[in-house]
mmCIF file of C-alpha atoms in Angstrom:
data_model
loop_
_atom_site.group_PDB
_atom_site.id
_atom_site.type_symbol
_atom_site.label_atom_id
_atom_site.label_comp_id
_atom_site.label_asym_id
_atom_site.label_seq_id
_atom_site.Cartn_x
_atom_site.Cartn_y
_atom_site.Cartn_z
ATOM 1 C CA MET M 1 43.835 -71.577 -35.555
ATOM 2 C CA THR M 2 47.227 -72.610 -36.880
ATOM 3 C CA PHE M 3 48.312 -76.280 -37.078
ATOM 4 C CA SER M 4 50.736 -75.780 -34.256
ATOM 5 C CA SER M 5 47.906 -74.498 -32.229
ATOM 6 C CA LEU M 6 45.926 -77.546 -33.113
ATOM 7 C CA LYS M 7 48.763 -79.670 -32.413
ATOM 8 C CA ARG M 8 49.454 -78.045 -28.751
ATOM 9 C CA TRP M 9 45.740 -78.622 -27.815
ATOM 10 C CA TYR M 10 45.662 -82.358 -29.130
ATOM 11 C CA GLU M 11 48.551 -82.893 -26.938
ATOM 12 C CA SER M 12 47.402 -81.254 -23.841
ATOM 13 C CA ASP M 13 46.173 -82.893 -20.836
ATOM 14 C CA VAL M 14 42.486 -81.890 -21.399
ATOM 15 C CA SER M 15 42.500 -83.379 -24.848
ATOM 16 C CA TYR M 16 44.121 -86.407 -23.457
ATOM 17 C CA SER M 17 41.414 -86.559 -21.049
ATOM 18 C CA PHE M 18 38.530 -86.110 -23.218
ATOM 19 C CA ARG M 19 39.841 -88.850 -25.922
ATOM 20 C CA HIS M 20 39.978 -91.577 -23.376
ATOM 21 C CA SER M 21 36.607 -90.771 -21.736
ATOM 22 C CA PRO M 22 33.804 -92.578 -23.339
ATOM 23 C CA ILE M 23 31.277 -91.086 -21.283
ATOM 24 C CA ALA M 24 32.700 -87.449 -22.306
ATOM 25 C CA ILE M 25 32.589 -88.495 -26.121
ATOM 26 C CA PHE M 26 29.067 -89.719 -25.725
ATOM 27 C CA ALA M 27 28.020 -86.556 -24.025
ATOM 28 C CA ALA M 28 29.797 -84.503 -26.684
ATOM 29 C CA VAL M 29 28.034 -86.319 -29.482
ATOM 30 C CA LEU M 30 24.589 -86.233 -27.783
ATOM 31 C CA ALA M 31 24.920 -82.419 -27.066
ATOM 32 C CA SER M 32 26.280 -81.752 -30.526
ATOM 33 C CA ALA M 33 23.144 -83.739 -31.968
ATOM 34 C CA CYS M 34 20.837 -81.678 -29.948
ATOM 35 C CA LEU M 35 22.608 -78.336 -30.921
ATOM 36 C CA PHE M 36 22.669 -79.073 -34.553
ATOM 37 C CA CYS M 37 18.817 -79.956 -34.738
ATOM 38 C CA ALA M 38 18.073 -76.902 -32.690
ATOM 39 C CA GLY M 39 20.493 -74.439 -34.546
ATOM 40 C CA PHE M 40 19.321 -75.716 -38.114
ATOM 41 C CA ALA M 41 15.767 -76.744 -37.206
ATOM 42 C CA GLY M 42 14.656 -74.578 -40.085
ATOM 43 C CA LEU M 43 16.629 -76.844 -42.652
ATOM 44 C CA VAL M 44 16.474 -80.234 -40.913
ATOM 45 C CA ALA M 45 12.784 -80.035 -39.472
ATOM 46 C CA PRO M 46 10.469 -81.906 -41.925
ATOM 47 C CA HIS M 47 7.738 -79.711 -41.052
ATOM 48 C CA SER M 48 7.368 -76.070 -39.664
ATOM 49 C CA PRO M 49 5.012 -76.653 -36.569
ATOM 50 C CA PHE M 50 4.477 -72.658 -36.675
ATOM 51 C CA ASP M 51 3.109 -72.470 -39.959
ATOM 52 C CA LEU M 52 -0.786 -72.249 -39.443
ATOM 53 C CA THR M 53 -1.399 -73.051 -43.033
ATOM 54 C CA THR M 54 0.179 -76.451 -42.979
ATOM 55 C CA LEU M 55 -1.981 -77.676 -40.070
ATOM 56 C CA ASN M 56 -4.617 -80.189 -40.200
ATOM 57 C CA LEU M 57 -6.663 -80.794 -37.106
ATOM 58 C CA SER M 58 -7.714 -84.142 -38.615
ATOM 59 C CA GLU M 59 -4.257 -85.286 -38.310
ATOM 60 C CA ALA M 60 -4.364 -84.513 -34.514
ATOM 61 C CA ARG M 61 -2.976 -86.960 -31.936
ATOM 62 C CA LEU M 62 -1.558 -89.244 -34.514
ATOM 63 C CA PRO M 63 0.648 -91.958 -33.118
ATOM 64 C CA PRO M 64 4.364 -92.346 -33.966
ATOM 65 C CA ALA M 65 4.975 -93.864 -37.547
ATOM 66 C CA TRP M 66 5.624 -97.303 -36.260
ATOM 67 C CA LEU M 67 2.299 -97.740 -34.631
ATOM 68 C CA GLN M 68 -0.956 -98.775 -35.900
ATOM 69 C CA GLY M 69 -2.749 -95.877 -37.305
ATOM 70 C CA GLY M 70 0.574 -93.803 -37.476
ATOM 71 C CA ASN M 71 1.566 -91.725 -40.626
ATOM 72 C CA LYS M 72 5.003 -92.008 -42.240
ATOM 73 C CA ALA M 73 4.970 -88.209 -42.731
ATOM 74 C CA TYR M 74 5.098 -87.828 -38.929
ATOM 75 C CA LEU M 75 7.781 -90.341 -37.694
ATOM 76 C CA LEU M 76 7.204 -89.208 -33.871
ATOM 77 C CA GLY M 77 3.367 -88.619 -34.269
ATOM 78 C CA THR M 78 1.321 -85.309 -33.959
ATOM 79 C CA ASP M 79 0.188 -83.078 -30.869
ATOM 80 C CA ASP M 80 -3.324 -81.880 -30.315
ATOM 81 C CA GLN M 81 -3.305 -79.358 -33.064
ATOM 82 C CA GLY M 82 -2.047 -81.709 -35.758
ATOM 83 C CA ARG M 83 1.784 -80.482 -35.543
ATOM 84 C CA ASP M 84 4.617 -82.747 -35.992
ATOM 85 C CA ILE M 85 6.348 -83.725 -32.600
ATOM 86 C CA MET M 86 9.677 -84.126 -34.432
ATOM 87 C CA SER M 87 9.723 -80.780 -35.866
ATOM 88 C CA SER M 88 8.169 -79.130 -32.736
ATOM 89 C CA LEU M 89 10.961 -80.814 -30.599
ATOM 90 C CA MET M 90 13.519 -79.113 -32.846
ATOM 91 C CA TYR M 91 11.988 -75.689 -32.624
ATOM 92 C CA GLY M 92 11.192 -76.084 -28.924
ATOM 93 C CA ALA M 93 14.771 -77.040 -28.144
ATOM 94 C CA ARG M 94 16.079 -73.949 -30.020
ATOM 95 C CA ILE M 95 14.110 -71.844 -27.641
ATOM 96 C CA SER M 96 15.004 -73.515 -24.472
ATOM 97 C CA LEU M 97 18.729 -73.619 -25.016
ATOM 98 C CA ILE M 98 18.933 -69.762 -26.341
ATOM 99 C CA VAL M 99 17.092 -69.105 -22.910
ATOM 100 C CA GLY M 100 19.366 -71.270 -21.206
ATOM 101 C CA ILE M 101 22.691 -69.942 -22.663
ATOM 102 C CA VAL M 102 21.747 -66.421 -22.511
ATOM 103 C CA SER M 103 20.439 -66.454 -19.038
ATOM 104 C CA VAL M 104 23.514 -68.259 -17.836
ATOM 105 C CA ALA M 105 25.998 -65.568 -19.686
ATOM 106 C CA LEU M 106 24.128 -62.787 -18.084
ATOM 107 C CA SER M 107 24.495 -64.655 -14.636
ATOM 108 C CA MET M 108 28.064 -65.305 -15.121
ATOM 109 C CA ILE M 109 28.935 -61.637 -16.034
ATOM 110 C CA LEU M 110 26.893 -60.405 -12.990
ATOM 111 C CA GLY M 111 28.149 -62.773 -10.477
ATOM 112 C CA VAL M 112 31.913 -62.981 -11.665
ATOM 113 C CA ALA M 113 32.218 -59.073 -11.512
ATOM 114 C CA LEU M 114 30.609 -58.750 -8.065
ATOM 115 C CA GLY M 115 32.586 -61.907 -6.637
ATOM 116 C CA LEU M 116 35.821 -60.531 -8.048
ATOM 117 C CA TYR M 117 35.158 -56.999 -6.557
ATOM 118 C CA ALA M 118 34.051 -58.151 -3.309
ATOM 119 C CA GLY M 119 36.939 -60.353 -2.964
ATOM 120 C CA TYR M 120 39.480 -57.945 -3.921
ATOM 121 C CA ARG M 121 38.298 -55.125 -1.811
ATOM 122 C CA LYS M 122 37.046 -56.902 1.080
ATOM 123 C CA GLY M 123 35.605 -54.618 3.971
ATOM 124 C CA TRP M 124 31.790 -53.786 3.987
ATOM 125 C CA VAL M 125 31.496 -54.485 0.222
ATOM 126 C CA ASP M 126 32.486 -57.924 0.888
ATOM 127 C CA THR M 127 30.226 -58.341 4.043
ATOM 128 C CA VAL M 128 27.026 -56.755 2.106
ATOM 129 C CA LEU M 129 27.459 -59.086 -0.830
ATOM 130 C CA MET M 130 27.783 -62.425 1.204
ATOM 131 C CA ARG M 131 24.720 -61.233 3.256
ATOM 132 C CA LEU M 132 22.842 -60.845 0.161
ATOM 133 C CA CYS M 133 23.926 -64.122 -1.322
ATOM 134 C CA ASP M 134 22.799 -65.871 2.141
ATOM 135 C CA VAL M 135 19.493 -64.176 1.614
ATOM 136 C CA MET M 136 19.159 -65.544 -2.271
ATOM 137 C CA LEU M 137 20.293 -69.142 -1.239
ATOM 138 C CA SER M 138 17.439 -69.067 1.715
ATOM 139 C CA PHE M 139 14.867 -69.258 -0.855
ATOM 140 C CA PRO M 140 14.336 -71.760 -3.490
ATOM 141 C CA ALA M 141 15.531 -70.655 -6.896
ATOM 142 C CA ILE M 142 12.476 -71.628 -8.545
ATOM 143 C CA LEU M 143 10.277 -69.490 -6.390
ATOM 144 C CA VAL M 144 12.462 -66.420 -6.751
ATOM 145 C CA ALA M 145 12.402 -67.254 -10.591
ATOM 146 C CA LEU M 146 8.456 -67.426 -10.336
ATOM 147 C CA LEU M 147 8.272 -64.019 -8.276
ATOM 148 C CA ILE M 148 10.343 -62.063 -10.856
ATOM 149 C CA ALA M 149 8.581 -63.554 -13.815
ATOM 150 C CA GLY M 150 5.090 -62.706 -11.950
ATOM 151 C CA ILE M 151 6.172 -59.115 -11.528
ATOM 152 C CA GLY M 152 7.505 -58.719 -14.959
ATOM 153 C CA ARG M 153 4.112 -59.839 -16.400
ATOM 154 C CA ALA M 154 2.352 -57.612 -14.071
ATOM 155 C CA MET M 155 4.464 -54.652 -15.182
ATOM 156 C CA PHE M 156 4.367 -55.526 -19.042
ATOM 157 C CA PRO M 157 0.758 -57.094 -19.470
ATOM 158 C CA GLY M 158 -0.032 -58.004 -23.083
ATOM 159 C CA ALA M 159 3.644 -57.404 -23.923
ATOM 160 C CA GLN M 160 5.523 -58.455 -27.132
ATOM 161 C CA GLU M 161 7.349 -61.620 -27.476
ATOM 162 C CA SER M 162 10.706 -60.181 -26.921
ATOM 163 C CA VAL M 163 9.611 -58.388 -23.675
ATOM 164 C CA ALA M 164 8.219 -61.698 -22.561
ATOM 165 C CA PHE M 165 11.608 -63.586 -23.469
ATOM 166 C CA GLY M 166 13.421 -60.645 -21.656
ATOM 167 C CA VAL M 167 11.546 -60.958 -18.588
ATOM 168 C CA LEU M 168 12.222 -64.835 -18.203
ATOM 169 C CA ILE M 169 15.708 -64.425 -19.100
ATOM 170 C CA ALA M 170 16.053 -61.878 -16.150
ATOM 171 C CA SER M 171 13.908 -64.147 -13.821
ATOM 172 C CA ILE M 172 16.697 -67.030 -14.411
ATOM 173 C CA SER M 173 19.631 -64.701 -14.329
ATOM 174 C CA LEU M 174 18.635 -63.069 -10.926
ATOM 175 C CA THR M 175 18.579 -66.544 -9.415
ATOM 176 C CA GLY M 176 21.775 -67.824 -10.654
ATOM 177 C CA TRP M 177 24.368 -65.269 -10.148
ATOM 178 C CA VAL M 178 24.915 -66.204 -6.549
ATOM 179 C CA GLN M 179 26.904 -69.315 -7.255
ATOM 180 C CA TYR M 180 29.451 -67.618 -9.505
ATOM 181 C CA ALA M 181 29.817 -64.622 -6.787
ATOM 182 C CA ARG M 182 30.607 -66.874 -3.945
ATOM 183 C CA THR M 183 33.078 -69.024 -6.165
ATOM 184 C CA VAL M 184 35.029 -66.192 -7.736
ATOM 185 C CA ARG M 185 34.775 -64.419 -4.299
ATOM 186 C CA GLY M 186 36.677 -67.257 -2.450
ATOM 187 C CA SER M 187 39.188 -67.714 -5.211
ATOM 188 C CA THR M 188 39.810 -64.017 -5.441
ATOM 189 C CA LEU M 189 40.465 -64.077 -1.538
ATOM 190 C CA ILE M 190 43.209 -66.514 -2.077
ATOM 191 C CA GLU M 191 44.962 -64.999 -5.163
ATOM 192 C CA ARG M 192 45.135 -61.269 -3.604
ATOM 193 C CA SER M 193 47.372 -62.347 -1.206
ATOM 194 C CA LYS M 194 50.091 -64.247 -3.776
ATOM 195 C CA ASP M 195 53.285 -62.818 -4.644
ATOM 196 C CA TYR M 196 52.432 -61.722 -8.394
ATOM 197 C CA VAL M 197 49.383 -59.567 -7.045
ATOM 198 C CA GLN M 198 51.911 -57.640 -4.625
ATOM 199 C CA ALA M 199 54.382 -57.299 -7.351
ATOM 200 C CA ALA M 200 51.652 -55.839 -9.487
ATOM 201 C CA ARG M 201 51.004 -53.467 -6.821
ATOM 202 C CA ILE M 202 54.380 -52.264 -6.329
ATOM 203 C CA LEU M 203 54.924 -51.686 -9.744
ATOM 204 C CA GLY M 204 51.845 -49.330 -9.466
ATOM 205 C CA THR M 205 49.443 -51.245 -11.379
ATOM 206 C CA LYS M 206 45.681 -49.963 -11.230
ATOM 207 C CA ASN M 207 43.467 -52.216 -8.935
ATOM 208 C CA SER M 208 40.960 -52.619 -12.155
ATOM 209 C CA ALA M 209 43.905 -53.882 -14.279
ATOM 210 C CA ILE M 210 44.998 -56.167 -11.396
ATOM 211 C CA MET M 211 41.460 -57.785 -10.861
ATOM 212 C CA LEU M 212 41.006 -58.073 -14.868
ATOM 213 C CA LYS M 213 44.484 -58.968 -16.082
ATOM 214 C CA HIS M 214 46.028 -60.957 -13.136
ATOM 215 C CA ILE M 215 43.503 -62.221 -10.865
ATOM 216 C CA LEU M 216 40.656 -63.115 -13.279
ATOM 217 C CA PRO M 217 42.514 -65.431 -15.629
ATOM 218 C CA ASN M 218 43.529 -67.635 -12.481
ATOM 219 C CA VAL M 219 39.806 -67.851 -10.996
ATOM 220 C CA ALA M 220 38.124 -68.442 -14.564
ATOM 221 C CA GLY M 221 38.422 -72.093 -14.328
ATOM 222 C CA PRO M 222 35.782 -73.023 -11.731
ATOM 223 C CA VAL M 223 33.733 -70.334 -13.327
ATOM 224 C CA PHE M 224 33.561 -72.442 -16.746
ATOM 225 C CA VAL M 225 32.884 -75.741 -15.015
ATOM 226 C CA LEU M 226 30.087 -73.933 -12.909
ATOM 227 C CA ALA M 227 28.691 -72.405 -16.205
ATOM 228 C CA THR M 228 28.471 -75.644 -18.001
ATOM 229 C CA ILE M 229 26.578 -77.422 -15.161
ATOM 230 C CA HIS M 230 24.596 -74.303 -14.716
ATOM 231 C CA ILE M 231 23.272 -74.261 -18.444
ATOM 232 C CA ALA M 232 21.309 -77.419 -17.822
ATOM 233 C CA THR M 233 19.880 -76.393 -14.702
ATOM 234 C CA ALA M 234 18.767 -72.947 -16.388
ATOM 235 C CA ILE M 235 17.214 -75.007 -19.181
ATOM 236 C CA ILE M 236 15.318 -77.262 -16.556
ATOM 237 C CA THR M 237 14.343 -73.678 -14.961
ATOM 238 C CA GLU M 238 12.755 -72.278 -18.150
ATOM 239 C CA ALA M 239 11.128 -75.795 -18.648
ATOM 240 C CA THR M 240 9.649 -75.467 -15.101
ATOM 241 C CA LEU M 241 8.384 -72.211 -15.711
ATOM 242 C CA SER M 242 6.976 -72.720 -19.244
ATOM 243 C CA PHE M 243 5.303 -75.947 -17.672
ATOM 244 C CA LEU M 244 3.855 -73.843 -15.165
ATOM 245 C CA GLY M 245 2.351 -71.248 -17.583
ATOM 246 C CA VAL M 246 4.879 -68.170 -16.800
ATOM 247 C CA GLY M 247 7.693 -69.229 -19.425
ATOM 248 C CA VAL M 248 7.832 -68.408 -22.852
ATOM 249 C CA PRO M 249 4.688 -67.008 -24.834
ATOM 250 C CA PRO M 250 2.393 -69.827 -26.011
ATOM 251 C CA THR M 251 2.967 -68.680 -29.523
ATOM 252 C CA SER M 252 6.767 -70.080 -29.333
ATOM 253 C CA PRO M 253 6.528 -72.939 -27.190
ATOM 254 C CA SER M 254 9.695 -74.440 -25.515
ATOM 255 C CA LEU M 255 10.075 -77.922 -24.411
ATOM 256 C CA GLY M 256 8.446 -77.187 -20.965
ATOM 257 C CA THR M 257 5.239 -75.920 -22.720
ATOM 258 C CA LEU M 258 5.385 -79.174 -24.851
ATOM 259 C CA ILE M 259 5.692 -81.234 -22.078
ATOM 260 C CA ARG M 260 2.586 -79.092 -20.223
ATOM 261 C CA VAL M 261 0.399 -79.476 -23.408
ATOM 262 C CA GLY M 262 1.221 -83.225 -23.435
ATOM 263 C CA ASN M 263 0.427 -83.688 -20.030
ATOM 264 C CA ASP M 264 -3.374 -83.283 -20.687
ATOM 265 C CA TYR M 265 -3.343 -86.442 -22.826
ATOM 266 C CA LEU M 266 -1.041 -88.476 -20.982
ATOM 267 C CA PHE M 267 -3.746 -90.661 -19.323
ATOM 268 C CA SER M 268 -5.808 -90.712 -22.459
ATOM 269 C CA GLY M 269 -3.405 -93.046 -24.416
ATOM 270 C CA GLU M 270 -1.659 -90.041 -26.235
ATOM 271 C CA TRP M 271 1.604 -90.509 -24.233
ATOM 272 C CA TRP M 272 4.022 -89.621 -27.454
ATOM 273 C CA ILE M 273 2.721 -85.809 -26.952
ATOM 274 C CA THR M 274 4.688 -85.626 -23.457
ATOM 275 C CA LEU M 275 7.090 -88.487 -23.786
ATOM 276 C CA PHE M 276 9.322 -87.171 -26.510
ATOM 277 C CA PRO M 277 9.720 -83.627 -25.524
ATOM 278 C CA ALA M 278 10.538 -84.833 -21.897
ATOM 279 C CA ALA M 279 13.258 -87.343 -23.506
ATOM 280 C CA MET M 280 14.470 -84.389 -25.695
ATOM 281 C CA LEU M 281 14.693 -82.280 -22.471
ATOM 282 C CA VAL M 282 16.384 -85.005 -20.359
ATOM 283 C CA SER M 283 19.067 -85.633 -23.190
ATOM 284 C CA ILE M 284 19.900 -82.128 -23.275
ATOM 285 C CA ALA M 285 20.114 -81.876 -19.459
ATOM 286 C CA LEU M 286 22.178 -85.221 -19.180
ATOM 287 C CA SER M 287 24.696 -84.489 -22.014
ATOM 288 C CA ILE M 288 25.483 -81.013 -20.548
ATOM 289 C CA ASN M 289 25.724 -82.485 -17.094
ATOM 290 C CA LEU M 290 28.138 -85.193 -17.864
ATOM 291 C CA LEU M 291 30.663 -82.513 -19.923
ATOM 292 C CA GLY M 292 30.367 -80.374 -16.775
ATOM 293 C CA ASP M 293 31.565 -83.309 -14.679
ATOM 294 C CA TRP M 294 34.170 -84.373 -17.113
ATOM 295 C CA LEU M 295 35.592 -80.723 -17.425
ATOM 296 C CA ARG M 296 35.649 -80.375 -13.715
ATOM 297 C CA ASP M 297 37.800 -83.541 -13.270
ATOM 298 C CA ALA M 298 40.026 -82.576 -16.571
ATOM 299 C CA LEU M 299 40.681 -79.223 -15.061
ATOM 300 C CA ASN M 300 41.695 -80.757 -11.813
ATOM 301 C CA PRO M 301 45.419 -81.288 -11.926
ATOM 302 C CA ARG M 302 45.184 -83.911 -9.164
ATOM 303 C CA MET M 303 42.982 -85.837 -11.206
ATOM 304 C CA THR M 304 44.702 -85.356 -14.492
ATOM 305 C CA SER M 305 47.127 -88.440 -15.102
ATOM 306 C CA ARG M 306 48.364 -90.278 -18.072
#
């Protein structure tokens, strides 16, 4: 990126809105910290929670370092197997973020493609797609995800971790594409009747080129806002599935798995085992939602003013 491009971005309305929004700056800093700790967990984590040779059951359920009985080597304490809570949070956040981002990307690709095609072609294709969306929206997303995850586990019993992750990502993706399809379909119905689309048709441009080169760039704004907010929803859905025992494999625990493990010790006094993973999950979801709210306002010309 050249200096002129950076200068244009700095002087843009979006950059101005970000620099003058304390909430957006706070959310960006919080999200960046979570992403950094998750992405570089192997470098910044004080311990490796998945290295069985370093586990010591005599150090299980140690309180945080600032409480009586705590150990300075484990700042946030240890879980029931003697694993460092802080290190588990970093590795668990990595798994949650990967599942959330990949599932949202797949949902966005599927939903945008179907919505764009249905809105441009109209007719029976549009009717069938909208009725399918109505059926999907009539069921709670978490129940559909549980159903898909259950079917996947029944079809691949004792599968490897990669297959289990694929089933989990598919279960979340197939419940999130509806919002993208409906959003893009509505915007496409408006854009297809505008003059620039009619001009492209008169010039003999193919329908596929019109949809991809002309209509898609003009309907992408709401999609990015929806995707930002949907990432937080996908992470919470993954945590819910893992909490219920149908998420990621136990050998690669995410934040939802850590919360489920700590829930067994919540009322016996070891509150830190579940509180810190829950706080990490809330921090990630809150920061992403705040960024999504800011991006929605920043991309709305009626709300962007200097």
